[in-house]
PDB file of N, CA and C and ligand atoms in Angstrom:
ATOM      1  N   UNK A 209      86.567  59.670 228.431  1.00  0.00           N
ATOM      2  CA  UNK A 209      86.191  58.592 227.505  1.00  0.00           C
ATOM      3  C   UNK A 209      87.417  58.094 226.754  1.00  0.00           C
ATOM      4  N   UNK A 210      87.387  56.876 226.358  1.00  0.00           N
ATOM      5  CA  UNK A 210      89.130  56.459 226.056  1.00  0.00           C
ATOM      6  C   UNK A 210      89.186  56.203 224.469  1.00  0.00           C
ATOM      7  N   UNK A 211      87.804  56.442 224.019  1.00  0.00           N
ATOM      8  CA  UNK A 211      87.423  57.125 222.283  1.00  0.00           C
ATOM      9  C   UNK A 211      88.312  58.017 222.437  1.00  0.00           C
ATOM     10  N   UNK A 212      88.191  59.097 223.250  1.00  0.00           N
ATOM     11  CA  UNK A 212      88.753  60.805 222.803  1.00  0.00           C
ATOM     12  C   UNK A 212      90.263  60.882 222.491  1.00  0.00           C
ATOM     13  N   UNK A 213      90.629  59.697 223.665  1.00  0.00           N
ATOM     14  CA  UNK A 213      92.004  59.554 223.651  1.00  0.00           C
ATOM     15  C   UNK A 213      92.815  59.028 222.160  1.00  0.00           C
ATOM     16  N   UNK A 214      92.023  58.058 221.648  1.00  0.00           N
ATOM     17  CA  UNK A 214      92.550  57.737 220.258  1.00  0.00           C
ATOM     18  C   UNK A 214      91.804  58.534 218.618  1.00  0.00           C
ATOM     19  N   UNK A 215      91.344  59.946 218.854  1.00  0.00           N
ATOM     20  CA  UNK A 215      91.172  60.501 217.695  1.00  0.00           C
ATOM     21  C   UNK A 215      92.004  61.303 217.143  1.00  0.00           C
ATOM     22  N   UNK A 216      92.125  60.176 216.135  1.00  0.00           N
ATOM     23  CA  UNK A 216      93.389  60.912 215.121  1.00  0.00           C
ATOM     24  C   UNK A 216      93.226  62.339 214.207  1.00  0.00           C
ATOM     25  N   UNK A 217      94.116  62.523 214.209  1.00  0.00           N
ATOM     26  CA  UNK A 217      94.519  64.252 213.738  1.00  0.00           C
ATOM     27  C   UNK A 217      93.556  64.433 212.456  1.00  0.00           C
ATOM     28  N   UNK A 218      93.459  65.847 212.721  1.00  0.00           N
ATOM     29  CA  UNK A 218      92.058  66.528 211.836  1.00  0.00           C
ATOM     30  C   UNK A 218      93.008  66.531 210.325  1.00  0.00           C
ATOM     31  N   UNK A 219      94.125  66.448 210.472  1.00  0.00           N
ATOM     32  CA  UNK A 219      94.262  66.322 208.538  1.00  0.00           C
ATOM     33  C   UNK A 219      94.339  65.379 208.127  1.00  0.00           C
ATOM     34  N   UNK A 220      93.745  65.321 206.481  1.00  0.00           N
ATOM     35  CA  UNK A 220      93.024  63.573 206.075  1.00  0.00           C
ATOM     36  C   UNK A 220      94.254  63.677 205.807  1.00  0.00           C
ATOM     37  N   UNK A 221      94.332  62.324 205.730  1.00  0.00           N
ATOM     38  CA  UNK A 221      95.138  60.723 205.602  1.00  0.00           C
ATOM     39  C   UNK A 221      96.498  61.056 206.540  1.00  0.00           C
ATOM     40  N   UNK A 222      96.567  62.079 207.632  1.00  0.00           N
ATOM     41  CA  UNK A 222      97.524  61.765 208.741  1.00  0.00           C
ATOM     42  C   UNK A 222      97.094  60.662 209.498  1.00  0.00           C
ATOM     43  N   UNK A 223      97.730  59.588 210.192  1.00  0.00           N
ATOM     44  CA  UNK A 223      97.686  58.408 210.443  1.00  0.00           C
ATOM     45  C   UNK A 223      98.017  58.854 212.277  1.00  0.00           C
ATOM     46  N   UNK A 224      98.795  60.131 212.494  1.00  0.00           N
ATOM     47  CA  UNK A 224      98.845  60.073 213.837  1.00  0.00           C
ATOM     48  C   UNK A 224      97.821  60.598 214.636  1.00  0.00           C
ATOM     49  N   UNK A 225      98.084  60.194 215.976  1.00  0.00           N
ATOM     50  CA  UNK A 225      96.955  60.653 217.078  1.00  0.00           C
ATOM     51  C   UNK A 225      97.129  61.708 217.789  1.00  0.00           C
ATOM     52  N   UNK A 226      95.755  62.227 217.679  1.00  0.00           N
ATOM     53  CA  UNK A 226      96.029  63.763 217.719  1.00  0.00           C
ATOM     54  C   UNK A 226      95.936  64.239 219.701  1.00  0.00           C
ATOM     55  N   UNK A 227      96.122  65.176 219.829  1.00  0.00           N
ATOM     56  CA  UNK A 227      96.448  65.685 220.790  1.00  0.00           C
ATOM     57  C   UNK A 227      95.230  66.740 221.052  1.00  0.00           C
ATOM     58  N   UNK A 228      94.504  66.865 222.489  1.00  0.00           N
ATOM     59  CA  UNK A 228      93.940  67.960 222.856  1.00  0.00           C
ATOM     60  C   UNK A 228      93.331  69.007 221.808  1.00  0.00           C
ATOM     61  N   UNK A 229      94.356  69.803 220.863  1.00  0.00           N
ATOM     62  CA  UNK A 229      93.869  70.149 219.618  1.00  0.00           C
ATOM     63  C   UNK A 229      93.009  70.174 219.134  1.00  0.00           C
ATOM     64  N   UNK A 230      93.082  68.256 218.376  1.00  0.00           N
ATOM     65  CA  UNK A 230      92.497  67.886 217.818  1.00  0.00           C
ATOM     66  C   UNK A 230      93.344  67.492 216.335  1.00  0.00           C
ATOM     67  N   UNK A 231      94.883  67.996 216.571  1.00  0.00           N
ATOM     68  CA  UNK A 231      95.948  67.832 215.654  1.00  0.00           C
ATOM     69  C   UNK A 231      96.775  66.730 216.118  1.00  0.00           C
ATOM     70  N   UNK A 232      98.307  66.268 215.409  1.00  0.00           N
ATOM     71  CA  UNK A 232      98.830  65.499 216.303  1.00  0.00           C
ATOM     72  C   UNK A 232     100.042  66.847 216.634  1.00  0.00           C
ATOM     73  N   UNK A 233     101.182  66.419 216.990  1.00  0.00           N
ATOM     74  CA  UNK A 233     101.862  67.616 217.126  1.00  0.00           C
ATOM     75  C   UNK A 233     102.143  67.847 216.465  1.00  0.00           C
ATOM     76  N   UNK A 234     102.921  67.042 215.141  1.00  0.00           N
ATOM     77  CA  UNK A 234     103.761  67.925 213.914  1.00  0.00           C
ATOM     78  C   UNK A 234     102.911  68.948 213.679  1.00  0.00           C
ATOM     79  N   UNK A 235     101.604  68.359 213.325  1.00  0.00           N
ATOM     80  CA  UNK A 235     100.642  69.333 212.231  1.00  0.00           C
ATOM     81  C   UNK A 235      99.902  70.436 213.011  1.00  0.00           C
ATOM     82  N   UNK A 236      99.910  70.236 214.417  1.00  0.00           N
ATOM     83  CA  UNK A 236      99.675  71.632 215.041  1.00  0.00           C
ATOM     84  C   UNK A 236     100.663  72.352 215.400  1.00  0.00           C
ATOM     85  N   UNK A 237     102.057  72.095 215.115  1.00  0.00           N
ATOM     86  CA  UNK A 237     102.894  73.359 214.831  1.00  0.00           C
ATOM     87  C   UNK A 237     102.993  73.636 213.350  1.00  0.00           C
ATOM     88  N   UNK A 238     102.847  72.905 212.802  1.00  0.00           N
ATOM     89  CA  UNK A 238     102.896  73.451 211.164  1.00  0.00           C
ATOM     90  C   UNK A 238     100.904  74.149 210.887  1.00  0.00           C
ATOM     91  N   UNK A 239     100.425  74.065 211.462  1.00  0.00           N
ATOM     92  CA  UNK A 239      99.344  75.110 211.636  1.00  0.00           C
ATOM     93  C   UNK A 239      99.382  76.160 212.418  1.00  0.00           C
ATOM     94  N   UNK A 240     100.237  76.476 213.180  1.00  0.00           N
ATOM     95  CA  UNK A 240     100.669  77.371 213.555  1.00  0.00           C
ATOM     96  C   UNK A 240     101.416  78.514 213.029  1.00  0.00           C
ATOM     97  N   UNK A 241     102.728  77.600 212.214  1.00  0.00           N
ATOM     98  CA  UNK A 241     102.991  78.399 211.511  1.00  0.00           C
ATOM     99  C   UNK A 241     102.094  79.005 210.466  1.00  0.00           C
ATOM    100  N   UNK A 242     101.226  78.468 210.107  1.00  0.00           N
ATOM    101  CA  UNK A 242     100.073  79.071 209.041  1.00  0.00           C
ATOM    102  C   UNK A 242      99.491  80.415 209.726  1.00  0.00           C
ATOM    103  N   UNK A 243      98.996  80.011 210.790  1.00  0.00           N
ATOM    104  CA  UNK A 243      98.743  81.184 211.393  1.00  0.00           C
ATOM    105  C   UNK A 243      99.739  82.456 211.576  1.00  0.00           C
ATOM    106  N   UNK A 244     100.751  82.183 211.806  1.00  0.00           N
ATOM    107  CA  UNK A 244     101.715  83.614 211.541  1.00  0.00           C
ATOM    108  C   UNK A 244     101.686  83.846 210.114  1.00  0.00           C
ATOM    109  N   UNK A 245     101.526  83.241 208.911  1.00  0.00           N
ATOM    110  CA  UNK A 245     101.638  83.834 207.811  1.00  0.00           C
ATOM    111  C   UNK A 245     100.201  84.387 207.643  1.00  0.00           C
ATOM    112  N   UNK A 246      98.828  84.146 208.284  1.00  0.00           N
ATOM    113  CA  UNK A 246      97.973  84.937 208.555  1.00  0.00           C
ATOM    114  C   UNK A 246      98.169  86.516 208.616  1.00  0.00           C
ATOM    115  N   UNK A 247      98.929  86.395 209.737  1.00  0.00           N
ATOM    116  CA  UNK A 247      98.751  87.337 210.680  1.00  0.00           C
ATOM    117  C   UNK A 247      99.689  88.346 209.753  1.00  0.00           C
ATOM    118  N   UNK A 248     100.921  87.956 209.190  1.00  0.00           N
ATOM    119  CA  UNK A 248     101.826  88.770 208.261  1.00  0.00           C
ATOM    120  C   UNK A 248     100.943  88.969 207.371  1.00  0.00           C
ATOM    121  N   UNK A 249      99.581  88.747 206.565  1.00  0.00           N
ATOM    122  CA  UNK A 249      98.931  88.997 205.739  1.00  0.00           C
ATOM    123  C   UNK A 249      98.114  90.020 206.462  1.00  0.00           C
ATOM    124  N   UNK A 250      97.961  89.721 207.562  1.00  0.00           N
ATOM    125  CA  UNK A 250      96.541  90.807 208.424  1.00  0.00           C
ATOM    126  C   UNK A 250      97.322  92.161 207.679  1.00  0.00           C
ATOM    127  N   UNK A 251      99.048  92.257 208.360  1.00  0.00           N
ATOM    128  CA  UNK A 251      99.315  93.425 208.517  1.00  0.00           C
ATOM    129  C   UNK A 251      99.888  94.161 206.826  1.00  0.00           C
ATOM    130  N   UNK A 252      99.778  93.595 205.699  1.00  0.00           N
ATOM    131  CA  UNK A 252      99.952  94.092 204.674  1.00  0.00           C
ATOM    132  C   UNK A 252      98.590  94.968 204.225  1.00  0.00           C
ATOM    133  N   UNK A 253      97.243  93.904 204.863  1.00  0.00           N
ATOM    134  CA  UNK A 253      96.088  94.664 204.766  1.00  0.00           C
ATOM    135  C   UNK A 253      95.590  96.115 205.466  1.00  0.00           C
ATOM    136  N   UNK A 254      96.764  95.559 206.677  1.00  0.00           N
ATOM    137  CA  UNK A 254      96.430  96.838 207.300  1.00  0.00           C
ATOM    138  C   UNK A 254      97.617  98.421 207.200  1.00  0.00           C
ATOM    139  N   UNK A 255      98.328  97.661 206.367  1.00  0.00           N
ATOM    140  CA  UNK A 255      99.393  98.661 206.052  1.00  0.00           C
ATOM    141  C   UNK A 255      98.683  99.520 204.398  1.00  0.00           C
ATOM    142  N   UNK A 256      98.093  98.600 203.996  1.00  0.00           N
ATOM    143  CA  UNK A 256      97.179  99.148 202.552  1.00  0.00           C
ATOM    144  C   UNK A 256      96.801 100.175 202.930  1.00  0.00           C
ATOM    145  N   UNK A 257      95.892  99.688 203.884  1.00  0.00           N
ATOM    146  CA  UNK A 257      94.764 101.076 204.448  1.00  0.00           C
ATOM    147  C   UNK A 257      95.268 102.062 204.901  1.00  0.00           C
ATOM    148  N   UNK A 258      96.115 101.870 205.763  1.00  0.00           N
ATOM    149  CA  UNK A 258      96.612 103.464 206.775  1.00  0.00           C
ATOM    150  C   UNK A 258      97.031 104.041 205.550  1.00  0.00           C
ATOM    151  N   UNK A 259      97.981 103.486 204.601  1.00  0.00           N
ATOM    152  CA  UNK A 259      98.825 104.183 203.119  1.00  0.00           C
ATOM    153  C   UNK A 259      97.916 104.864 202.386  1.00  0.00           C
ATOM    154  N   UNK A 260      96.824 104.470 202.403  1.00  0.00           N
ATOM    155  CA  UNK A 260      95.816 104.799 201.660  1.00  0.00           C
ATOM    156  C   UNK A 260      94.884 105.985 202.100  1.00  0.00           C
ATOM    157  N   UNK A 261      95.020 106.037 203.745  1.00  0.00           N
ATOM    158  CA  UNK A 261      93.884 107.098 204.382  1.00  0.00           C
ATOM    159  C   UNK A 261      95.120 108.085 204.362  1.00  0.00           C
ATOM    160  N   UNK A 262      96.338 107.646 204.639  1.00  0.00           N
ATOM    161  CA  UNK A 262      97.589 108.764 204.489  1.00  0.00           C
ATOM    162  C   UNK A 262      97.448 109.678 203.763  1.00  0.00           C
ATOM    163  N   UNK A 263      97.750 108.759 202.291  1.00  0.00           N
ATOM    164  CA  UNK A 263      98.060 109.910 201.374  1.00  0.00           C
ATOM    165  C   UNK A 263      96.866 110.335 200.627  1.00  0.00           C
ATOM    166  N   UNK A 264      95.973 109.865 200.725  1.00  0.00           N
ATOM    167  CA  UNK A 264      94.873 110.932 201.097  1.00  0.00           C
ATOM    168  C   UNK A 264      94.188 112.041 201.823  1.00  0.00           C
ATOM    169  N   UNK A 265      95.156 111.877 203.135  1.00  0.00           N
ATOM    170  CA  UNK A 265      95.374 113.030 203.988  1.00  0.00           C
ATOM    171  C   UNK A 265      95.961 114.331 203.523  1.00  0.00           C
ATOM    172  N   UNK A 266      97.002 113.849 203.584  1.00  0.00           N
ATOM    173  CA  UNK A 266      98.327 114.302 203.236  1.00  0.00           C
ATOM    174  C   UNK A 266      98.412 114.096 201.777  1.00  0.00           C
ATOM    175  N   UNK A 267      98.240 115.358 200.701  1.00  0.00           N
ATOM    176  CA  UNK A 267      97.798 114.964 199.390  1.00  0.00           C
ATOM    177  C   UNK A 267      99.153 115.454 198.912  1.00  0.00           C
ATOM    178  N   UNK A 268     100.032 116.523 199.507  1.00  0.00           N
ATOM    179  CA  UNK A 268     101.205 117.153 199.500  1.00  0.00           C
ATOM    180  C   UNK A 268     101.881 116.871 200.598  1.00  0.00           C
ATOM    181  N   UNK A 269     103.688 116.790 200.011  1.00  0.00           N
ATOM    182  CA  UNK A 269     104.594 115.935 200.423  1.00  0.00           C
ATOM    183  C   UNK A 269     104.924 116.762 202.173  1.00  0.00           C
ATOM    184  N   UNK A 270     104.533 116.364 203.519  1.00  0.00           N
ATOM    185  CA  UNK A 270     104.435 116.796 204.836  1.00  0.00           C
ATOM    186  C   UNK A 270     105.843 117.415 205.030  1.00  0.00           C
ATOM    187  N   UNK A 271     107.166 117.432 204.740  1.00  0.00           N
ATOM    188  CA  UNK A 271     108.523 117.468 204.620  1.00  0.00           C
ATOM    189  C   UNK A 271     108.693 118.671 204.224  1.00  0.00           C
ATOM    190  N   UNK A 272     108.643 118.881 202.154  1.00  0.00           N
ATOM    191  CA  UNK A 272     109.059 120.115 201.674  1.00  0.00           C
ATOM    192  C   UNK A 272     107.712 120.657 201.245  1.00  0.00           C
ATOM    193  N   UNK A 273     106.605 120.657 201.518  1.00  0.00           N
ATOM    194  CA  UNK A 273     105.455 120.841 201.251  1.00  0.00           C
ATOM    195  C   UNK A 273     105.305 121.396 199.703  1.00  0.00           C
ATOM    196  N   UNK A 274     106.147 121.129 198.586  1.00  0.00           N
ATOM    197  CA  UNK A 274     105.421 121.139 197.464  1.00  0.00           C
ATOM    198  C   UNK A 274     105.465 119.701 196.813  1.00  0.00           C
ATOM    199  N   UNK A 275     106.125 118.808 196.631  1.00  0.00           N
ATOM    200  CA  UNK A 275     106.408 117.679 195.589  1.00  0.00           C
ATOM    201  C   UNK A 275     104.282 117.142 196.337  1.00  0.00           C
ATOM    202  N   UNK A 276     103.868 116.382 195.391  1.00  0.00           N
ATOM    203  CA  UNK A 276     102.806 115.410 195.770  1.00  0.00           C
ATOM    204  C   UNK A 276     103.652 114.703 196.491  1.00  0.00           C
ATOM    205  N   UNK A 277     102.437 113.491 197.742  1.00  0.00           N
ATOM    206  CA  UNK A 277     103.395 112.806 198.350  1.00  0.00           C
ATOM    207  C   UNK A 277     103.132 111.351 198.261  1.00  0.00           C
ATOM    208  N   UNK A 278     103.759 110.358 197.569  1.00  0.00           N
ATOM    209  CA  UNK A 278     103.781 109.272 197.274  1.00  0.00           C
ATOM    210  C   UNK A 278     104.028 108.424 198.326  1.00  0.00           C
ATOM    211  N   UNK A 279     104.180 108.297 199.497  1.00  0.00           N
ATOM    212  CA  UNK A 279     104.637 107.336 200.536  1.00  0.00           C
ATOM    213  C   UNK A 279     103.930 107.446 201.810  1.00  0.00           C
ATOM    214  N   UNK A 280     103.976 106.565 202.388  1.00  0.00           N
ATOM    215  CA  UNK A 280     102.859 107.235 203.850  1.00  0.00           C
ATOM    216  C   UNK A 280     104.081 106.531 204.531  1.00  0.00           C
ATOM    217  N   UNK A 281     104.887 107.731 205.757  1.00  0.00           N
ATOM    218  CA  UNK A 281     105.642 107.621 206.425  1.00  0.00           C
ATOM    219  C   UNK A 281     105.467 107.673 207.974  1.00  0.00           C
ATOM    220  N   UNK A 282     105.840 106.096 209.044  1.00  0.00           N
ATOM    221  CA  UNK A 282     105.820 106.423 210.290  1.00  0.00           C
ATOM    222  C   UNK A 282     106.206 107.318 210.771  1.00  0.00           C
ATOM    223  N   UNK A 283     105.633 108.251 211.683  1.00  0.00           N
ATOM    224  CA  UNK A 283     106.254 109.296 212.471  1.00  0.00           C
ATOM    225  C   UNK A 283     107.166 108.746 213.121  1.00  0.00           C
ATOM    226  N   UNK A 284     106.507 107.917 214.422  1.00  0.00           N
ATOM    227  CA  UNK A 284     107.568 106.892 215.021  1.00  0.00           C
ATOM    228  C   UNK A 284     107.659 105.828 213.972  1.00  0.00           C
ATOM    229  N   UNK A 285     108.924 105.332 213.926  1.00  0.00           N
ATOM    230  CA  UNK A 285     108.873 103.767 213.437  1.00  0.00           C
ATOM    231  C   UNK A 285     107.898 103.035 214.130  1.00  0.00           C
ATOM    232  N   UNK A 286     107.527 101.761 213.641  1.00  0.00           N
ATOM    233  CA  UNK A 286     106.857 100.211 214.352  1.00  0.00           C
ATOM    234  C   UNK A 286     107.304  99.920 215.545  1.00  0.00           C
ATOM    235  N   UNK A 287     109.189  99.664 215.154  1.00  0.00           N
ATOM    236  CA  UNK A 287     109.744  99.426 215.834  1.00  0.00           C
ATOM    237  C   UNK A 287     109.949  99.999 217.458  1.00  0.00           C
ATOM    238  N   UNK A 288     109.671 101.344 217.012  1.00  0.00           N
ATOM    239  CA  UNK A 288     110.037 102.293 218.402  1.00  0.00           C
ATOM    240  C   UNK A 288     108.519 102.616 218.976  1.00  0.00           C
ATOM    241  N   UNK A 289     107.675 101.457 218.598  1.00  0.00           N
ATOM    242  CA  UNK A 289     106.371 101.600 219.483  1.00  0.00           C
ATOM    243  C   UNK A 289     105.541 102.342 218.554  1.00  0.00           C
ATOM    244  N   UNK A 290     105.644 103.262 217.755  1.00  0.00           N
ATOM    245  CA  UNK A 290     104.925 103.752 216.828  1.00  0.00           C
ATOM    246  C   UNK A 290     103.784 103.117 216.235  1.00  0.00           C
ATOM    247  N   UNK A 291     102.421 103.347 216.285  1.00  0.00           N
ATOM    248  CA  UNK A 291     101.427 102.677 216.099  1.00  0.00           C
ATOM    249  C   UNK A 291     100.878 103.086 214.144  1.00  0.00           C
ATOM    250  N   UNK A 292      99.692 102.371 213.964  1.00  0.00           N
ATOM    251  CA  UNK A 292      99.076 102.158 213.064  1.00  0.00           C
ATOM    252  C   UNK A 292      97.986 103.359 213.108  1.00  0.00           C
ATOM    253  N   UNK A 293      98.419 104.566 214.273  1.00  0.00           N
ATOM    254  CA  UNK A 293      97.599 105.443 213.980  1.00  0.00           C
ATOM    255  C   UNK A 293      97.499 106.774 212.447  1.00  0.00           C
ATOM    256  N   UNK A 294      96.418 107.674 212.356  1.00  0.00           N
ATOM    257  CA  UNK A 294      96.639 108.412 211.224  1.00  0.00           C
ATOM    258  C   UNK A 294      97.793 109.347 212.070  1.00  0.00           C
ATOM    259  N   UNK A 295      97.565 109.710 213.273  1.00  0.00           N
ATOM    260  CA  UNK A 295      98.491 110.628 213.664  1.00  0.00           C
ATOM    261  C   UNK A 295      99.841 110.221 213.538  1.00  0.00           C
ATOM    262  N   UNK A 296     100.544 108.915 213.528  1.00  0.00           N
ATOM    263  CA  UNK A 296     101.748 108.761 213.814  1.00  0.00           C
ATOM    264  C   UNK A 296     102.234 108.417 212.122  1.00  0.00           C
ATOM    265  N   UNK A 297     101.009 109.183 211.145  1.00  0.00           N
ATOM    266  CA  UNK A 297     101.313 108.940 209.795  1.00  0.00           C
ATOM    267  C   UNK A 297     101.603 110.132 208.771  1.00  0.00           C
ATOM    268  N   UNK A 298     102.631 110.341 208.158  1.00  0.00           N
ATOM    269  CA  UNK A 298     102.764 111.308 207.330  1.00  0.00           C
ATOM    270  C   UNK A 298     103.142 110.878 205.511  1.00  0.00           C
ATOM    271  N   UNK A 299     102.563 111.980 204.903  1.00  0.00           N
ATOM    272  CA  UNK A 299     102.553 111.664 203.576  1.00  0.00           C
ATOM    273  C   UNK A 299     104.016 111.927 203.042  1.00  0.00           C
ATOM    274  N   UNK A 300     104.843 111.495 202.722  1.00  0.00           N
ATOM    275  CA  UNK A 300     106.184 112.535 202.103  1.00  0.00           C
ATOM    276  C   UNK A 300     106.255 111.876 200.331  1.00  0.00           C
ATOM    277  N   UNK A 301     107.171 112.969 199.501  1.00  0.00           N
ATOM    278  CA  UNK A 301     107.451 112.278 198.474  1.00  0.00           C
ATOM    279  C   UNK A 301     108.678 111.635 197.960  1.00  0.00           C
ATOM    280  N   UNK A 302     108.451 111.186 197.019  1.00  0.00           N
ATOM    281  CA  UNK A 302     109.688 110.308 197.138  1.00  0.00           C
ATOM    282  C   UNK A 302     111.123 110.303 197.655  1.00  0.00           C
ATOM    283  N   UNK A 303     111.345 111.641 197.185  1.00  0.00           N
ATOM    284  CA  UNK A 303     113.133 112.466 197.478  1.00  0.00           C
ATOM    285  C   UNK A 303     112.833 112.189 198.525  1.00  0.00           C
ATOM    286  N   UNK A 304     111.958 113.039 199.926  1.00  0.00           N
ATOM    287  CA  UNK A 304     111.738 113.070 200.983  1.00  0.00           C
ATOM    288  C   UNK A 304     111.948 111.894 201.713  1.00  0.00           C
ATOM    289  N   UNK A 305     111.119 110.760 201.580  1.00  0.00           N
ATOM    290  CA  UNK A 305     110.806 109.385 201.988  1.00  0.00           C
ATOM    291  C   UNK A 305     111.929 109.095 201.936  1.00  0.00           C
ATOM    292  N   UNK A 306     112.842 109.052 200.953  1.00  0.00           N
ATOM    293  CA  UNK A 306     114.087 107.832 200.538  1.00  0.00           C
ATOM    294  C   UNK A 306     115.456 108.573 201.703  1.00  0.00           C
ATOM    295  N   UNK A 307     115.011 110.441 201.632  1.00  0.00           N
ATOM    296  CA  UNK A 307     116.463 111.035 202.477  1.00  0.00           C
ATOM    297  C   UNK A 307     116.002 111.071 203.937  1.00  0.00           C
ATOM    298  N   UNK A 308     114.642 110.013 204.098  1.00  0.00           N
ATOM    299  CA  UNK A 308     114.421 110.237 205.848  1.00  0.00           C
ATOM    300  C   UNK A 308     114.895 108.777 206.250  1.00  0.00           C
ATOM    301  N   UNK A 309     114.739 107.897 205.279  1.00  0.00           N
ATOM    302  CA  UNK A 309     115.084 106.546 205.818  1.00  0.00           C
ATOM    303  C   UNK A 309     116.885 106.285 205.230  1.00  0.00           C
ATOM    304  N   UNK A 310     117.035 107.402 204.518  1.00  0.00           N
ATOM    305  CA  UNK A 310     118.790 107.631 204.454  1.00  0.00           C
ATOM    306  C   UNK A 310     119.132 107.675 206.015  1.00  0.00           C
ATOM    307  N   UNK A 311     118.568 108.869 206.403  1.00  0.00           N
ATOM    308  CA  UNK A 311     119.172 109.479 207.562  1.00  0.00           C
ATOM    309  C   UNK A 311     118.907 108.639 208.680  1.00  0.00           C
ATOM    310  N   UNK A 312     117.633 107.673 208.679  1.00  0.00           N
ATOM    311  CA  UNK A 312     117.445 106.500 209.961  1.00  0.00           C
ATOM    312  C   UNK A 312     118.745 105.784 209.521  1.00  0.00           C
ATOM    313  N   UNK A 313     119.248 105.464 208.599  1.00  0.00           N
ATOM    314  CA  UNK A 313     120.047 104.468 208.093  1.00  0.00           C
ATOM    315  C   UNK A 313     120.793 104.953 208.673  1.00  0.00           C
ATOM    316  N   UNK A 314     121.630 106.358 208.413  1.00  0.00           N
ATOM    317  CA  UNK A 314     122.915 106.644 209.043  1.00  0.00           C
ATOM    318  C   UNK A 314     122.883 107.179 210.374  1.00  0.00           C
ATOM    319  N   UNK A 315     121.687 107.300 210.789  1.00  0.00           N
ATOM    320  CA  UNK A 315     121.818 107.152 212.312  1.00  0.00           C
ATOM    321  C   UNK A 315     122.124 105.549 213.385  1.00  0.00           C
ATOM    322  N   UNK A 316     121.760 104.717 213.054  1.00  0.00           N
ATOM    323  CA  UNK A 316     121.939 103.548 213.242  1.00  0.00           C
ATOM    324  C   UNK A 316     123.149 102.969 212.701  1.00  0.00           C
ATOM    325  N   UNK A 317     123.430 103.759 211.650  1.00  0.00           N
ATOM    326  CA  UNK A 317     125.032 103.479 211.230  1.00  0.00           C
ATOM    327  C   UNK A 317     126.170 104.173 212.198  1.00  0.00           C
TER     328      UNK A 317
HETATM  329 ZN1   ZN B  95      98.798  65.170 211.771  1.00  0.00          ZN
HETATM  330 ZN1   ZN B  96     108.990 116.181 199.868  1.00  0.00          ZN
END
């Protein structure tokens, strides 16, 4: 239908014609980018929680096992594939936490 062809982009008062979408292009890559700042929000929510079932796990610091443990620490990093599981999660406390990501530091150093 040659209607479909001229319906302009779903945000009011954009004047261009939108594309397949239903956007024109600027504004369906700049909705896109919205969507990655989504998705960086998914994972703060989901970083809440694991921190939260952590150190509730782990009520004492997993490392020197007396300090309480304030931090919920990847076993694996993110980076090295390490998931969002409880297993790949440990509680440590602060000293602990700060001299394990010392030592990632100076390993990579
Ligand atoms: Zn537009
Ligand atoms: Zn500790």
């Amino acid at each position: 239908m040659p209607t479909l062809l001229a319906t302009p982009c779903r945000t009011p008062r954009c004047p261009a014609i939108a594309g397949r979408s239903g956007l024109c292009a600027g504004h369906a890559r700049a909705y896109e980018r919205q969507r990655g700042t989504a998705a960086q929000r998914g994972y703060g929510t989901m970083h809440r929680q694991w921190r939260a079932a952590i150190l509730a796990r782990d009520v004492i610091c997993r490392a020197c096992g007396k300090s309480p443990s304030r931090e919920a620490d990847h076993v694996i990093p993110l980076s090295q594939g390490g998931g969002w599981s409880l297993a790949n999660g440990q509680g440590l406390c602060k000293p602990c936490h700060s001299r394990k990501t010392l030592a990632a530091m100076t390993r990579i150093a």
